Every structure is written in C-alpha cells, then in structure tokens.
PDB file of C-alpha atoms and ligand atoms in Angstrom:
ATOM      1  CA  UNK O   5      89.322 140.689 105.401  1.00  0.00           C
ATOM      2  CA  UNK O   6      88.303 137.322 106.750  1.00  0.00           C
ATOM      3  CA  UNK O   7      91.103 135.042 109.206  1.00  0.00           C
ATOM      4  CA  UNK O   8      90.581 131.420 109.919  1.00  0.00           C
ATOM      5  CA  UNK O   9      92.961 129.323 111.746  1.00  0.00           C
ATOM      6  CA  UNK O  10      93.565 125.338 111.021  1.00  0.00           C
ATOM      7  CA  UNK O  11      94.748 122.886 112.400  1.00  0.00           C
ATOM      8  CA  UNK O  12      96.860 119.708 110.482  1.00  0.00           C
ATOM      9  CA  UNK O  13      97.902 116.374 112.663  1.00  0.00           C
ATOM     10  CA  UNK O  14      99.735 113.658 111.036  1.00  0.00           C
ATOM     11  CA  UNK O  15     101.650 110.398 112.434  1.00  0.00           C
ATOM     12  CA  UNK O  16     103.061 107.844 110.679  1.00  0.00           C
ATOM     13  CA  UNK O  17     104.871 104.553 112.101  1.00  0.00           C
ATOM     14  CA  UNK O  18     109.062 104.147 110.358  1.00  0.00           C
ATOM     15  CA  UNK O  19     109.022 101.936 107.249  1.00  0.00           C
ATOM     16  CA  UNK O  20     109.812  98.780 106.874  1.00  0.00           C
ATOM     17  CA  UNK O  21     111.505  98.815 102.921  1.00  0.00           C
ATOM     18  CA  UNK O  22     114.839 100.054 104.745  1.00  0.00           C
ATOM     19  CA  UNK O  23     115.496 101.682 101.025  1.00  0.00           C
ATOM     20  CA  UNK O  24     112.437 104.247 101.522  1.00  0.00           C
ATOM     21  CA  UNK O  25     114.004 108.146 102.032  1.00  0.00           C
ATOM     22  CA  UNK O  26     112.423 110.206 105.108  1.00  0.00           C
ATOM     23  CA  UNK O  27     110.889 112.893 103.572  1.00  0.00           C
ATOM     24  CA  UNK O  28     109.508 115.841 105.973  1.00  0.00           C
ATOM     25  CA  UNK O  29     109.158 118.799 104.709  1.00  0.00           C
ATOM     26  CA  UNK O  30     109.632 118.566 101.439  1.00  0.00           C
ATOM     27  CA  UNK O  31     113.536 118.027 102.404  1.00  0.00           C
ATOM     28  CA  UNK O  32     114.950 114.521 101.658  1.00  0.00           C
ATOM     29  CA  UNK O  33     117.184 113.847 104.502  1.00  0.00           C
ATOM     30  CA  UNK O  34     119.757 111.082 104.225  1.00  0.00           C
ATOM     31  CA  UNK O  35     120.740 108.290 106.042  1.00  0.00           C
ATOM     32  CA  UNK O  36     117.676 107.494 107.865  1.00  0.00           C
ATOM     33  CA  UNK O  37     114.600 105.243 108.058  1.00  0.00           C
ATOM     34  CA  UNK O  38     111.691 106.684 105.496  1.00  0.00           C
ATOM     35  CA  UNK O  39     107.903 106.782 106.940  1.00  0.00           C
ATOM     36  CA  UNK O  40     105.231 104.070 105.807  1.00  0.00           C
ATOM     37  CA  UNK O  41     102.728 105.658 103.736  1.00  0.00           C
ATOM     38  CA  UNK O  42     100.731 106.197 100.753  1.00  0.00           C
ATOM     39  CA  UNK O  43     102.288 108.543  99.436  1.00  0.00           C
ATOM     40  CA  UNK O  44     105.982 109.628 100.076  1.00  0.00           C
ATOM     41  CA  UNK O  45     104.761 109.938 103.582  1.00  0.00           C
ATOM     42  CA  UNK O  46     106.115 114.052 104.282  1.00  0.00           C
ATOM     43  CA  UNK O  47     104.067 113.859 107.797  1.00  0.00           C
ATOM     44  CA  UNK O  48     104.755 117.495 107.970  1.00  0.00           C
ATOM     45  CA  UNK O  49     103.273 118.731 103.801  1.00  0.00           C
ATOM     46  CA  UNK O  50     100.410 116.851 105.145  1.00  0.00           C
ATOM     47  CA  UNK O  51      99.204 118.235 108.386  1.00  0.00           C
ATOM     48  CA  UNK O  52     100.068 121.254 107.231  1.00  0.00           C
ATOM     49  CA  UNK O  53      97.682 120.821 104.016  1.00  0.00           C
ATOM     50  CA  UNK O  54      95.141 119.658 106.395  1.00  0.00           C
ATOM     51  CA  UNK O  55      95.646 123.278 107.990  1.00  0.00           C
ATOM     52  CA  UNK O  56      95.169 124.390 105.354  1.00  0.00           C
ATOM     53  CA  UNK O  57      92.099 122.558 104.411  1.00  0.00           C
ATOM     54  CA  UNK O  58      90.823 122.954 107.673  1.00  0.00           C
ATOM     55  CA  UNK O  59      90.709 126.483 108.299  1.00  0.00           C
ATOM     56  CA  UNK O  60      89.157 126.965 104.232  1.00  0.00           C
ATOM     57  CA  UNK O  61      86.705 124.805 105.148  1.00  0.00           C
ATOM     58  CA  UNK O  62      87.321 122.160 102.427  1.00  0.00           C
ATOM     59  CA  UNK O  63      87.845 119.346 104.678  1.00  0.00           C
ATOM     60  CA  UNK O  64      90.923 116.837 105.018  1.00  0.00           C
ATOM     61  CA  UNK O  65      93.757 115.849 102.943  1.00  0.00           C
ATOM     62  CA  UNK O  66      92.738 112.131 102.702  1.00  0.00           C
ATOM     63  CA  UNK O  67      89.194 113.213 101.355  1.00  0.00           C
ATOM     64  CA  UNK O  68      90.979 115.485  98.030  1.00  0.00           C
ATOM     65  CA  UNK O  69      93.665 112.539  97.565  1.00  0.00           C
ATOM     66  CA  UNK O  70      93.028 109.290  98.908  1.00  0.00           C
ATOM     67  CA  UNK O  71      95.451 106.535 100.237  1.00  0.00           C
ATOM     68  CA  UNK O  72      92.611 104.233  98.514  1.00  0.00           C
ATOM     69  CA  UNK O  73      93.531 105.501  94.758  1.00  0.00           C
ATOM     70  CA  UNK O  74      96.597 104.389  93.447  1.00  0.00           C
ATOM     71  CA  UNK O  75      96.638 107.805  91.710  1.00  0.00           C
ATOM     72  CA  UNK O  76      98.499 108.697  94.933  1.00  0.00           C
ATOM     73  CA  UNK O  77     100.535 106.019  95.687  1.00  0.00           C
ATOM     74  CA  UNK O  78     104.051 107.726  95.914  1.00  0.00           C
ATOM     75  CA  UNK O  79     102.983 110.726  95.614  1.00  0.00           C
ATOM     76  CA  UNK O  80     105.178 114.306  96.029  1.00  0.00           C
ATOM     77  CA  UNK O  81     103.758 115.662  99.201  1.00  0.00           C
ATOM     78  CA  UNK O  82     105.204 119.472  98.358  1.00  0.00           C
ATOM     79  CA  UNK O  83     102.942 118.761  95.116  1.00  0.00           C
ATOM     80  CA  UNK O  84     100.023 117.752  97.003  1.00  0.00           C
ATOM     81  CA  UNK O  85     100.440 120.968  99.249  1.00  0.00           C
ATOM     82  CA  UNK O  86     100.925 123.272  96.592  1.00  0.00           C
ATOM     83  CA  UNK O  87      96.976 122.043  95.282  1.00  0.00           C
ATOM     84  CA  UNK O  88      96.493 122.505  98.679  1.00  0.00           C
ATOM     85  CA  UNK O  89      97.516 126.159  98.633  1.00  0.00           C
ATOM     86  CA  UNK O  90      95.581 126.517  94.823  1.00  0.00           C
ATOM     87  CA  UNK O  91      92.310 125.405  96.298  1.00  0.00           C
ATOM     88  CA  UNK O  92      92.361 127.818  98.935  1.00  0.00           C
ATOM     89  CA  UNK O  93      94.053 130.529  96.753  1.00  0.00           C
ATOM     90  CA  UNK O  94      90.290 129.406  94.291  1.00  0.00           C
ATOM     91  CA  UNK O  95      88.644 130.060  97.507  1.00  0.00           C
ATOM     92  CA  UNK O  96      89.843 133.581  97.768  1.00  0.00           C
ATOM     93  CA  UNK O  97      92.596 132.513 101.028  1.00  0.00           C
ATOM     94  CA  UNK O  98      95.526 132.186 101.682  1.00  0.00           C
ATOM     95  CA  UNK O  99      98.701 131.257 104.123  1.00  0.00           C
ATOM     96  CA  UNK O 100      99.948 134.219 106.018  1.00  0.00           C
ATOM     97  CA  UNK O 101     102.050 131.964 108.506  1.00  0.00           C
ATOM     98  CA  UNK O 102     102.632 128.711 109.998  1.00  0.00           C
ATOM     99  CA  UNK O 103     103.679 126.803 112.664  1.00  0.00           C
ATOM    100  CA  UNK O 104     104.774 123.179 112.718  1.00  0.00           C
ATOM    101  CA  UNK O 105     106.151 121.004 115.416  1.00  0.00           C
ATOM    102  CA  UNK O 106     107.296 117.671 114.502  1.00  0.00           C
ATOM    103  CA  UNK O 107     107.736 114.687 117.496  1.00  0.00           C
ATOM    104  CA  UNK O 108     110.438 112.453 116.360  1.00  0.00           C
ATOM    105  CA  UNK O 109     112.555 110.692 118.598  1.00  0.00           C
ATOM    106  CA  UNK O 110     114.941 109.976 115.524  1.00  0.00           C
ATOM    107  CA  UNK O 111     117.036 110.772 113.629  1.00  0.00           C
ATOM    108  CA  UNK O 112     117.806 114.395 114.860  1.00  0.00           C
ATOM    109  CA  UNK O 113     115.774 116.720 112.799  1.00  0.00           C
ATOM    110  CA  UNK O 114     117.257 119.971 114.493  1.00  0.00           C
ATOM    111  CA  UNK O 115     119.544 120.857 111.524  1.00  0.00           C
ATOM    112  CA  UNK O 116     117.643 120.255 108.632  1.00  0.00           C
ATOM    113  CA  UNK O 117     114.590 122.691 110.297  1.00  0.00           C
ATOM    114  CA  UNK O 118     115.853 125.728 107.978  1.00  0.00           C
ATOM    115  CA  UNK O 119     115.764 123.917 104.687  1.00  0.00           C
ATOM    116  CA  UNK O 120     112.044 122.640 105.631  1.00  0.00           C
ATOM    117  CA  UNK O 121     111.375 126.382 105.939  1.00  0.00           C
ATOM    118  CA  UNK O 122     112.619 127.547 102.917  1.00  0.00           C
ATOM    119  CA  UNK O 123     111.290 125.516 101.292  1.00  0.00           C
ATOM    120  CA  UNK O 124     107.955 124.884 103.157  1.00  0.00           C
ATOM    121  CA  UNK O 125     107.689 129.515 103.131  1.00  0.00           C
ATOM    122  CA  UNK O 126     108.217 128.903  99.080  1.00  0.00           C
ATOM    123  CA  UNK O 127     104.897 126.559  98.972  1.00  0.00           C
ATOM    124  CA  UNK O 128     102.737 128.332 100.904  1.00  0.00           C
ATOM    125  CA  UNK O 129     104.187 131.918 100.034  1.00  0.00           C
ATOM    126  CA  UNK O 130     103.967 132.613 103.659  1.00  0.00           C
ATOM    127  CA  UNK O 131     106.125 132.548 106.656  1.00  0.00           C
ATOM    128  CA  UNK O 132     107.014 128.939 107.709  1.00  0.00           C
ATOM    129  CA  UNK O 133     108.033 128.216 111.502  1.00  0.00           C
ATOM    130  CA  UNK O 134     109.812 123.901 112.270  1.00  0.00           C
ATOM    131  CA  UNK O 135     110.614 123.365 115.247  1.00  0.00           C
ATOM    132  CA  UNK O 136     110.730 119.730 116.412  1.00  0.00           C
ATOM    133  CA  UNK O 137     111.396 117.774 119.894  1.00  0.00           C
ATOM    134  CA  UNK O 138     111.471 114.457 120.880  1.00  0.00           C
ATOM    135  CA  UNK O 139     108.554 112.149 122.884  1.00  0.00           C
ATOM    136  CA  UNK O 140     111.199 111.767 125.687  1.00  0.00           C
TER     137      UNK O 140
HETATM  138 MG1   MG Z 415     100.408 111.405 106.627  1.00  0.00          MG
END
C-alpha cells in the first residue's frame, strides 16, 4: 500500500457583490458576505481538492477546472471536489483522512464546522476535520 500526503491552500477575497452567498466546505452560511471567484469560491473545497490532486500527482485544480473556461463559472465546488475524488480513484488512490484549517476574521465559523465536516466526509469518503481560526 502506498500512502501519500497532499497539501492544499486557497485564498479568496470577499466579493463586492452583496448578494453572493458565502459557501465554505459545501455549506452555505446565511447572512455572511460571499467570496469573489470564478466558481462558487468555496475555498475549503478548493484547498482539499488541491491537496488530493497534489498527493496523487495530478497537478492542481486550475489545470483541471481553469478559471478562464466559462464552463466553470459559478461552478459548485463540491461537484469539482467529487470529480477530483473520482480522478484519484481512477489512479487507485482514496483519501484516508483530511484535516482542514480555515483562517477568516469574519464571519465566526465555529458554528458551521460540524456541517462542513459532515458534508466533506461524505464527498471524500473519509474522516474530515475542519478547524476555524482568525488571523488576529
Ligand atoms: Mg479557490
């Protein structure tokens, strides 16, 4: 059995669009300012997908879902992560666990991390941890 470790990092600024929802870890957080991005800007899904792609040696998210392609505009990042898990499975790799840390000064994310864990664990098929912290 071969075990590999991947690392993914993603950073998004807040959107200027007051109607754009904030989606993190597949969870829509009501009443919060959304993030700017070509897809739904779910930075947690993006970082996790990048970690899986890196571990498997399949490049990065931008290679598979370029933000220059209108096809991915507004894309649901859970669907992108699902596709990445499928690509890894095609290489005979499966995720055994994932540990995610979100750094955000606002909004307060602790009340939402359990929902993210549940959502992401279902998508990657392995235990997931989601921690939230502030930059302070
Ligand atoms: Mg991103």
